[in-house]
Tab-separated table of C-alpha atoms in Angstrom:
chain	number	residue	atom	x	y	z
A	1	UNK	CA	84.588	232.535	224.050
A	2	UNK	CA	87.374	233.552	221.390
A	3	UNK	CA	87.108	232.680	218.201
A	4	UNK	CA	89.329	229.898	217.842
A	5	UNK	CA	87.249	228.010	220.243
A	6	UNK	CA	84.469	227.746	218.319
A	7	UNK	CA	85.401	224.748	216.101
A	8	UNK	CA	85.814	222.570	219.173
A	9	UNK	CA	82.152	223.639	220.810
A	10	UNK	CA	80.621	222.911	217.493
A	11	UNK	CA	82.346	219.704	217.669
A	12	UNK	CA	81.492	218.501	220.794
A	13	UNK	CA	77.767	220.230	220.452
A	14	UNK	CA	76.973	217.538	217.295
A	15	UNK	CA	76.539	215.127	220.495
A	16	UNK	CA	73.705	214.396	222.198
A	17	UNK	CA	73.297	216.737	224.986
A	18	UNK	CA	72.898	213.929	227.878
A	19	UNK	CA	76.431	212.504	226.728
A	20	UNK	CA	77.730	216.011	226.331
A	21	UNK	CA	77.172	217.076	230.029
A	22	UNK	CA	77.952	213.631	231.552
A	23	UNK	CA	81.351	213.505	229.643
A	24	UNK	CA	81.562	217.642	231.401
A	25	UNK	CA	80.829	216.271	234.153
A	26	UNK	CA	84.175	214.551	234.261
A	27	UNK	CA	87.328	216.949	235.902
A	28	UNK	CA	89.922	215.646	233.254
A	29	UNK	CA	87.596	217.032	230.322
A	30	UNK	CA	86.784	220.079	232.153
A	31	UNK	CA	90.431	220.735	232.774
A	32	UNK	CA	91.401	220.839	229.587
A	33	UNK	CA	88.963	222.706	228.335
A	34	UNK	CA	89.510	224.979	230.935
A	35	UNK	CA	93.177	225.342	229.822
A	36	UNK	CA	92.569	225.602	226.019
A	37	UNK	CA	90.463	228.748	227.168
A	38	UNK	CA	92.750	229.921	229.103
A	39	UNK	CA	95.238	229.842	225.919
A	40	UNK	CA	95.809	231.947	222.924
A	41	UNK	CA	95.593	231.355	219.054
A	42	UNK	CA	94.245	228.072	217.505
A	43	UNK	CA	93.895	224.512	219.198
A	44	UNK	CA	96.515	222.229	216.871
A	45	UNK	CA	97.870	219.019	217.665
A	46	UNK	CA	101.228	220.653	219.208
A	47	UNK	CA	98.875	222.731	221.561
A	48	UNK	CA	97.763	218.901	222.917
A	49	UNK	CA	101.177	217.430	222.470
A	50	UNK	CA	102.068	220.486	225.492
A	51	UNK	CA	99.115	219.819	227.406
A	52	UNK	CA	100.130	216.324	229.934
A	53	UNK	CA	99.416	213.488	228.140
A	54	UNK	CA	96.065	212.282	229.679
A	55	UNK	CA	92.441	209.990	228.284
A	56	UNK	CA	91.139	213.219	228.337
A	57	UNK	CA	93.221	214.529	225.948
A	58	UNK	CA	93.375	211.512	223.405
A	59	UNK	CA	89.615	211.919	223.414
A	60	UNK	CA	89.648	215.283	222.664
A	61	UNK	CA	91.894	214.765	219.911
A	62	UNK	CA	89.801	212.255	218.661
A	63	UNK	CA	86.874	214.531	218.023
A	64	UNK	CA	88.266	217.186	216.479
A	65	UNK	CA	90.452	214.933	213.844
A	66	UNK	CA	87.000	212.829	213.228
A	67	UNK	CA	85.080	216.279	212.896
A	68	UNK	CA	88.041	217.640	210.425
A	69	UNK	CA	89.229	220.199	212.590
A	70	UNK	CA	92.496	218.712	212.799
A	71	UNK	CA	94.018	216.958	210.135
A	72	UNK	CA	94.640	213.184	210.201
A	73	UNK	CA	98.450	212.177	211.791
A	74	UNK	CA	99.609	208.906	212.933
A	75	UNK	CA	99.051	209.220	216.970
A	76	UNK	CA	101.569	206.173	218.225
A	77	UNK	CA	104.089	207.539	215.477
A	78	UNK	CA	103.723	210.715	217.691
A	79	UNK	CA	103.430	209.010	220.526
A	80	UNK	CA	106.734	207.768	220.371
A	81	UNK	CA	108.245	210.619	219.046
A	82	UNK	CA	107.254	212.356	222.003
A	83	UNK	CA	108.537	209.815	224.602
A	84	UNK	CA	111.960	209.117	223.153
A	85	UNK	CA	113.425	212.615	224.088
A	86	UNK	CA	112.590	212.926	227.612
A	87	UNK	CA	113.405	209.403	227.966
A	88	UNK	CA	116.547	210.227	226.466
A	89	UNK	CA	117.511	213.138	228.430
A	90	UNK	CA	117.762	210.668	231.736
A	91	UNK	CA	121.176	209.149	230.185
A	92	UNK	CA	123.580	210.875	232.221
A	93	UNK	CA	126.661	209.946	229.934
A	94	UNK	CA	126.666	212.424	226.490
A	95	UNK	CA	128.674	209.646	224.819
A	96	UNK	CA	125.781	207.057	225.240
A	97	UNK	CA	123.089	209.334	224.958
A	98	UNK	CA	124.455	210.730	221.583
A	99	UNK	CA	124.754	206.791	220.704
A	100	UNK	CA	121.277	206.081	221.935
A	101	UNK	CA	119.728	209.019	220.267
A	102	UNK	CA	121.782	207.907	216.516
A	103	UNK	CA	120.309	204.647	217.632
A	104	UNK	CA	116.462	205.528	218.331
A	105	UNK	CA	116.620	207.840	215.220
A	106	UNK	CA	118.447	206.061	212.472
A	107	UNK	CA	117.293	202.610	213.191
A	108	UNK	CA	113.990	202.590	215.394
A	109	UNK	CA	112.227	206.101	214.241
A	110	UNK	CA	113.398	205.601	210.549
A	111	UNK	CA	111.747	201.803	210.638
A	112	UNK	CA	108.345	203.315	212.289
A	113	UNK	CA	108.043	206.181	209.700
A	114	UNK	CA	108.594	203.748	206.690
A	115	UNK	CA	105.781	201.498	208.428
A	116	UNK	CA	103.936	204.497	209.172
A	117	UNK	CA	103.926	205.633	205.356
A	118	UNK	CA	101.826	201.934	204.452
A	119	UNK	CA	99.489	202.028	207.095
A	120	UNK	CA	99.116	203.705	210.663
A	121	UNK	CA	101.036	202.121	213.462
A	122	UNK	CA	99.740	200.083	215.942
A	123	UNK	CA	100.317	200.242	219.603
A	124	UNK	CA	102.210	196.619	219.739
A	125	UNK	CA	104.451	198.115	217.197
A	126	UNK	CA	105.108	201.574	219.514
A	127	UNK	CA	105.628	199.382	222.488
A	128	UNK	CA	108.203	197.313	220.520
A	129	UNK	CA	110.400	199.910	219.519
A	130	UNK	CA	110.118	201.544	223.506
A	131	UNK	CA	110.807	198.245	224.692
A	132	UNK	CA	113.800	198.327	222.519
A	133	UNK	CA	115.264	201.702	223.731
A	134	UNK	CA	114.553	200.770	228.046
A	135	UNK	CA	116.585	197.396	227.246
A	136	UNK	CA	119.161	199.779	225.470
A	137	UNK	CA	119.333	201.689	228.298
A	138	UNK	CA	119.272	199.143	231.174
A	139	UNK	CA	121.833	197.133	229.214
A	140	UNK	CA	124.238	200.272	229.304
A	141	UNK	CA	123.608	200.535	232.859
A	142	UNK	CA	123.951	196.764	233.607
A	143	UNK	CA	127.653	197.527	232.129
A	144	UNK	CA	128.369	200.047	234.446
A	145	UNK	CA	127.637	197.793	237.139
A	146	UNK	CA	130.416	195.242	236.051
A	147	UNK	CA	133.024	198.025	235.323
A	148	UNK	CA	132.519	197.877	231.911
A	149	UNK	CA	131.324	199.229	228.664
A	150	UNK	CA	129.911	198.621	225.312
A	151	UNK	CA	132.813	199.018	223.591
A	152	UNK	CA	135.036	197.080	225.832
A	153	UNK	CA	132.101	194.274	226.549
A	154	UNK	CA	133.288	190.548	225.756
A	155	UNK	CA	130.523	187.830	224.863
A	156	UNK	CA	130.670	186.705	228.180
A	157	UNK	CA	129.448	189.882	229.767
A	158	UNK	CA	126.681	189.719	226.713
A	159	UNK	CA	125.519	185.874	228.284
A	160	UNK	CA	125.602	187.108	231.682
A	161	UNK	CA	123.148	190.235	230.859
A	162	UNK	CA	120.757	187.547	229.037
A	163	UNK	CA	121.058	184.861	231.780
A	164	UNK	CA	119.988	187.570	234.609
A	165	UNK	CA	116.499	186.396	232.978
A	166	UNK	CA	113.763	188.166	231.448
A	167	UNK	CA	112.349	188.275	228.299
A	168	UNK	CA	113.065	191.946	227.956
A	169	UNK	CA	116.624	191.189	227.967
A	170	UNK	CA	116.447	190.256	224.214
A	171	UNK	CA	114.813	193.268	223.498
A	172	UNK	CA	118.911	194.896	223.818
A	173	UNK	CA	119.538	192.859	220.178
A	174	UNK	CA	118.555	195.633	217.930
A	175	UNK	CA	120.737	197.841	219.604
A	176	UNK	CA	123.698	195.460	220.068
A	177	UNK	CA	123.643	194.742	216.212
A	178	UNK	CA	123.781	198.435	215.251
A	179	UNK	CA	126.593	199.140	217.010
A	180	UNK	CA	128.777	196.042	215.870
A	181	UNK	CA	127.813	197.027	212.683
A	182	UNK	CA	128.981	200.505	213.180
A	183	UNK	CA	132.118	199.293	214.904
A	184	UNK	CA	131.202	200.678	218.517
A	185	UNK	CA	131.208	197.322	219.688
A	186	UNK	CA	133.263	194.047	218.655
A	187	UNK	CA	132.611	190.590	218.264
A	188	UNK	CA	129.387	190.560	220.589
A	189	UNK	CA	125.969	189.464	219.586
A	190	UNK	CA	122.316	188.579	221.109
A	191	UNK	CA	121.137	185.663	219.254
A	192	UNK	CA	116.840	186.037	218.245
A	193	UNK	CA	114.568	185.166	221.197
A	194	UNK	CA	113.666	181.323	221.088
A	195	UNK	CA	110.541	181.174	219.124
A	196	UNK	CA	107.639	180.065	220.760
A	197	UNK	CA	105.839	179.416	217.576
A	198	UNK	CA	102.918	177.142	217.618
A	199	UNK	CA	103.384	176.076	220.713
A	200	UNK	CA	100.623	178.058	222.260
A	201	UNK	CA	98.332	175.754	220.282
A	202	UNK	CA	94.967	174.512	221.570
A	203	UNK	CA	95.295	172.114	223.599
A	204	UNK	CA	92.317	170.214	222.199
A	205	UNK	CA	92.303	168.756	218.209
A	206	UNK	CA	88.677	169.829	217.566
A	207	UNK	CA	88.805	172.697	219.473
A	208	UNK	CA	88.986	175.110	216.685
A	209	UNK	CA	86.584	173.681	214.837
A	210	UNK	CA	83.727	173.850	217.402
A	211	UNK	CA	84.559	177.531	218.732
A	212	UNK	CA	84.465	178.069	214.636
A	213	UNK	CA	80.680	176.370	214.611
A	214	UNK	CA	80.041	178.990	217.794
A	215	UNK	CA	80.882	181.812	216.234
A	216	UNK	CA	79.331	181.158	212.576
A	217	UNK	CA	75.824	179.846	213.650
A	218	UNK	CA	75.225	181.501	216.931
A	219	UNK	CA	73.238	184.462	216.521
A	220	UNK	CA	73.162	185.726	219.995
A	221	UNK	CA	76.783	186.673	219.627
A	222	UNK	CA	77.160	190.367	218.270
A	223	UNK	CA	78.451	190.463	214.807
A	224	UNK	CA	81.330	192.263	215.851
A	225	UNK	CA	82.682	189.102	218.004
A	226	UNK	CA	81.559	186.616	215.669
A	227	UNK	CA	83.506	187.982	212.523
A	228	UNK	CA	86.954	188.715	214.325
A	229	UNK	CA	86.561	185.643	216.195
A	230	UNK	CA	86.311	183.729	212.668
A	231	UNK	CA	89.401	185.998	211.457
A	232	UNK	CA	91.699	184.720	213.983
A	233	UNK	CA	90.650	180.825	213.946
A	234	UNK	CA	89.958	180.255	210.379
A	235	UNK	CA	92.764	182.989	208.861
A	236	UNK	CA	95.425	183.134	211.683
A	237	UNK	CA	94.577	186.803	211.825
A	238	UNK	CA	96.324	188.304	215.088
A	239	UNK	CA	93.863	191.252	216.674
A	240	UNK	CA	96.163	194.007	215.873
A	241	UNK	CA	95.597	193.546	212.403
A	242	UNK	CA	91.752	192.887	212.694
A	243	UNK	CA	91.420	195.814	214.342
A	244	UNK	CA	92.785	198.196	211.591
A	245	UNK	CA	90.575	196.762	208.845
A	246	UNK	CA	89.080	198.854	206.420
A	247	UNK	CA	86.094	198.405	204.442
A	248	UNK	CA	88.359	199.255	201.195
A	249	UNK	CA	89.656	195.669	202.226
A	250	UNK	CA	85.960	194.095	201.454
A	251	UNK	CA	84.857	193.524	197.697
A	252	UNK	CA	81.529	192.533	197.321
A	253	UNK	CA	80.053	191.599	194.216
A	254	UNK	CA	76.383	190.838	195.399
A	255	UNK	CA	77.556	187.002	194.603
A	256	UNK	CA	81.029	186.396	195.932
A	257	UNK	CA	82.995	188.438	198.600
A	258	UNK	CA	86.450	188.852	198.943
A	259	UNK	CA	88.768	190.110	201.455
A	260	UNK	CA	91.955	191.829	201.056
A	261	UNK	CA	94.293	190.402	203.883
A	262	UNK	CA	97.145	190.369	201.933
A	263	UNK	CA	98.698	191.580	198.459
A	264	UNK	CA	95.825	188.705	197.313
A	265	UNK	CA	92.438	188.853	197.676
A	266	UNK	CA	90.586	186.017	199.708
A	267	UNK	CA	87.122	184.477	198.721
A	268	UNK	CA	84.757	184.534	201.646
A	269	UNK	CA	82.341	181.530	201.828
A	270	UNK	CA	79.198	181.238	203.430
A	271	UNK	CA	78.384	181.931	206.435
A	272	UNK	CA	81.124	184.403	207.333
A	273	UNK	CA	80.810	186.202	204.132
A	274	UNK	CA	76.731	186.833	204.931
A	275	UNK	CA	78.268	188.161	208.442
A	276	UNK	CA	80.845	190.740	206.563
A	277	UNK	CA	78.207	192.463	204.830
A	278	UNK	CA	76.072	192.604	207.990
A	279	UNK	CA	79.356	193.852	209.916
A	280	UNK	CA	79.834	196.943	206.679
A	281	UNK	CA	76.172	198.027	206.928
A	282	UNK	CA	75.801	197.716	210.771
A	283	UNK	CA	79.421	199.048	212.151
A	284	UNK	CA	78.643	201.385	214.735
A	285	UNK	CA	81.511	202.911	217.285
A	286	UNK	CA	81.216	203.241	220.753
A	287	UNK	CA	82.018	206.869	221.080
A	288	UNK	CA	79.329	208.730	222.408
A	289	UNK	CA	80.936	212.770	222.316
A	290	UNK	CA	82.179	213.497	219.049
A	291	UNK	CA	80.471	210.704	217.296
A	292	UNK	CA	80.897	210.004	213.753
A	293	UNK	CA	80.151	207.748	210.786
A	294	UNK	CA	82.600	208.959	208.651
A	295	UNK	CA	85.291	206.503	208.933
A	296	UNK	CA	86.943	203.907	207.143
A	297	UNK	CA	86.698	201.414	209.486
A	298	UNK	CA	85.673	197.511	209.553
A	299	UNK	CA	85.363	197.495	213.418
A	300	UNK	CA	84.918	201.394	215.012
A	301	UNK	CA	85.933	201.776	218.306
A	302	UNK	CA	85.636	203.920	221.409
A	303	UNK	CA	87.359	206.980	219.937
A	304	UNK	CA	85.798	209.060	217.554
A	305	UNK	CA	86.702	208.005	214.035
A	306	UNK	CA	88.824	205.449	215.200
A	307	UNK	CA	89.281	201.665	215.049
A	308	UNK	CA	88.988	199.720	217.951
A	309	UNK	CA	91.506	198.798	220.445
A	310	UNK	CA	93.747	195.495	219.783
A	311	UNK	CA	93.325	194.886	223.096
A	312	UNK	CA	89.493	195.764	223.560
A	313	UNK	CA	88.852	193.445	221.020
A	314	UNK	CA	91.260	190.359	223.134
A	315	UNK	CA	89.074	190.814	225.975
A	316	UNK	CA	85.420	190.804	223.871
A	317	UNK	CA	86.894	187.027	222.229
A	318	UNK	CA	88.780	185.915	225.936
A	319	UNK	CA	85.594	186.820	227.293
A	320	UNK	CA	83.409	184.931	224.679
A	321	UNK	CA	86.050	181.678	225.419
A	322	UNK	CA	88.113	182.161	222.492
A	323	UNK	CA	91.924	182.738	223.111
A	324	UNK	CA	93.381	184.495	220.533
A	325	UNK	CA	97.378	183.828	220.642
A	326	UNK	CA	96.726	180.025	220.601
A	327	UNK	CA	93.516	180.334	218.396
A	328	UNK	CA	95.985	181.976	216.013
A	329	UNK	CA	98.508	179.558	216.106
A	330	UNK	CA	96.525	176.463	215.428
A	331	UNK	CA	95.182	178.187	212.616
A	332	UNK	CA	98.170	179.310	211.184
A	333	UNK	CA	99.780	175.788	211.898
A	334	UNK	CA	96.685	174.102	210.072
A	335	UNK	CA	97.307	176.564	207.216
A	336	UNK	CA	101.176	176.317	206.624
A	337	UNK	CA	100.811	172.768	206.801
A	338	UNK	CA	98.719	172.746	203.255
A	339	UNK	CA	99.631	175.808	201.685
A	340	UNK	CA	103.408	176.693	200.036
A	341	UNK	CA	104.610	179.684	202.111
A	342	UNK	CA	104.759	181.892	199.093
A	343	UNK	CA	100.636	181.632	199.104
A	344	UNK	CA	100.551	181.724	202.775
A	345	UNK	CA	102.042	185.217	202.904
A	346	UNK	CA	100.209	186.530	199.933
A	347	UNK	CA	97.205	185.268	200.840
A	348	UNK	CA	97.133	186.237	204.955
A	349	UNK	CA	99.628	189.376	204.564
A	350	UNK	CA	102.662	187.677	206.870
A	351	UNK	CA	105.979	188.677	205.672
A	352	UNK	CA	107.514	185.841	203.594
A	353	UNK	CA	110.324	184.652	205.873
A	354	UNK	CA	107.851	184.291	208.844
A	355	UNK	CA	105.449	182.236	206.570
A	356	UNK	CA	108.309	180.285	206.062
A	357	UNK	CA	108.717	179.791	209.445
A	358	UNK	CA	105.469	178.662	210.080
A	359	UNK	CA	105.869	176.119	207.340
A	360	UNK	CA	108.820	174.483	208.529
A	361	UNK	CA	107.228	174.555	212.122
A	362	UNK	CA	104.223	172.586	210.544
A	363	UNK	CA	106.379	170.098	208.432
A	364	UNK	CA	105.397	171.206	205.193
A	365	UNK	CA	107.277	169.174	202.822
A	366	UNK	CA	106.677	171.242	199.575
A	367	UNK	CA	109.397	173.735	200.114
A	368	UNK	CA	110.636	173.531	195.785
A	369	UNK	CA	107.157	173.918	194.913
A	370	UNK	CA	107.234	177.577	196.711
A	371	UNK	CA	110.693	178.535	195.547
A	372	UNK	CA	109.016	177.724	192.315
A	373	UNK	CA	106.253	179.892	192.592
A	374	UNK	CA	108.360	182.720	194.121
A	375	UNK	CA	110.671	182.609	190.830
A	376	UNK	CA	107.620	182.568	188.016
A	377	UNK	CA	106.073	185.358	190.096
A	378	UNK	CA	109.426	187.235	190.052
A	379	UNK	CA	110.015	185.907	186.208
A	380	UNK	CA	106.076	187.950	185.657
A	381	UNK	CA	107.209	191.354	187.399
């Protein structure tokens, strides 16, 4: 074995031996191991980045960044990075692809790295900005078909794109905007998807309330479902941000507990505050090879020093009867109608324009009194 090998076996070895040669016993681990041996100088995250993309890979990644042999790097920042220029490099016309690229870099890539600098990415957020370079593309292409281009479009080629149906169709908007600001297209705009904003409500009034009950006095549920479950219907907390929950977030002063979801800290009440600390001493990940406890946090997940999947932790609540996207919007409807939307986006970290979203879509009628707020906050900075 050469040397530079040896940080991985030692890495892997920490295991338990049974999960060590059952994960072996796999061809997409043994494959890459076999090619790392095969290699020359040190294993470092561009050696993965050339190896294909695979679970395999991720995992191995995984433990060695838990076990400090690589250093910490945000993986769907990279992620993306790495799609966008073979996904570029299929635009046949320079002209577009050079627009594209100015596009994907400037606006898209810029956005993600200033996102990335506050707090790691998540995968909704990665799949957003892809989302928004495909409809680029297919929008481009779509032109083509009519015998046009972008900047000789009209509106009424714009409304024919967007009535050929599909969500994705709105995802083109970013795009469309940059370039009209940039004068590469004229007088042409996407107007913002119709929001669908609280109407994915529960369909029953009480409903809420007794999945609540569930989840707070049940204690068959695992501790893991019954806190996130109590996130989303009591504090409108959407999985993607449950799952990247630290235990920096949790204050706990032996008589109250507080939660950081926001730029304010929440008190917790009894129960779910008794089920917080139980979650911080009791967190345990589900990786098996590479394990480790070293990790910041609130709900570990399948990959070594990782949090858990967004959409692992969907399926445990769907699964458990609790769905999420309308669980969050009654909550959040319940909430904007009683708080100002100043305290509503303090308080449960949503950016202040969609709190005040959410307020107008729950016929809050106190709109002065959170202007007023906003302006002796400001008046205090």
């Amino acid at each position: 074995m050469r040397l530079q090998l040896e940080p991985i076996v030692t890495a892997v070895a920490n295991s338990e031996p049974s999960s060590v040669l059952l994960w072996l016993s796999r061809s997409g681990p043994r494959q890459l191991l076999s090619i790392l041996a095969t290699g020359s100088g040190p294993v470092t995250h561009e050696t993965l980045d050339n190896v294909t993309d695979s679970k395999a890979v991720r995992y191995l990644r995984a433990i060695l960044v838990a076990n400090a042999v690589l250093p910490e790097r945000d993986e769907f920042l990279a992620r993306f990075e790495r799609w966008l220029e073979p996904t570029l490099q299929q635009v046949e016309d320079s002209d577009e692809r050079r627009d594209l690229q100015s596009f994907a870099v400037w606006f898209l890539l810029r956005r993600l790295r200033q996102r990335s600098a506050r707090r790691p990415l998540t995968h909704g957020q990665m799949v957003t900005a892809q989302g928004n370079v495909r409809a680029a593309i297919r929008l481009l292409d779509w032109l083509h078909g009519r015998g046009t281009t972008l900047s000789a479009c009209t509106q009424h080629d714009i409304d024919a794109w967007l009535a050929s149906g599909g969500r994705e169709k709105f995802d083109a908007r970013n795009f469309l905007v940059w370039n009209v600001d940039r004068g590469q297209a004229h007088g042409v705009a996407i107007p913002p998807h119709r929001s669908t904003r609280g109407q994915a409500r529960l369909p029953e009034p009480d409903q809420r309330w007794r999945l609540s009950r569930r989840l707070l006095h049940d204690t068959e549920l695992a501790t893991i479902d019954r806190v996130a479950g109590c996130l989303v219907l009591l504090y409108g907390q959407p999985c993607t941000r449950i799952a990247n929950l630290t235990t920096a977030q949790v204050t706990d002063t032996g008589e109250r507990l507080h939660l950081m979801l926001g730029t304010r800290p929440i008190e917790i009440p009894e129960p779910l505050s008794t089920l917080i600390r139980e979650l911080v001493v009791t967190r345990k990940g589900m990786a098996v090879v590479g394990h480790t406890d070293t990790h910041p946090w609130l709900f570990p997940g399948g990959l070594p020093g990782r949090p858990i999947s967004p959409m692992h932790l969907t399926g445990r609540l769907g699964r458990l009867g609790i769905p999420t996207r309308a669980g969050r919007a009654t909550a959040l409807m319940d909430l904007a109608g009683q708080l100002p939307s100043v305290v509503l986006s303090r308080l449960l970290g949503l950016n202040l324009n969609t709190a005040t979203l959410w307020s107008q879509e729950a016929g809050n009628t106190r709109p002065s009194y959170a202007a007023q707020v906003a302006r002796m906050a400001h008046r205090k900075d």
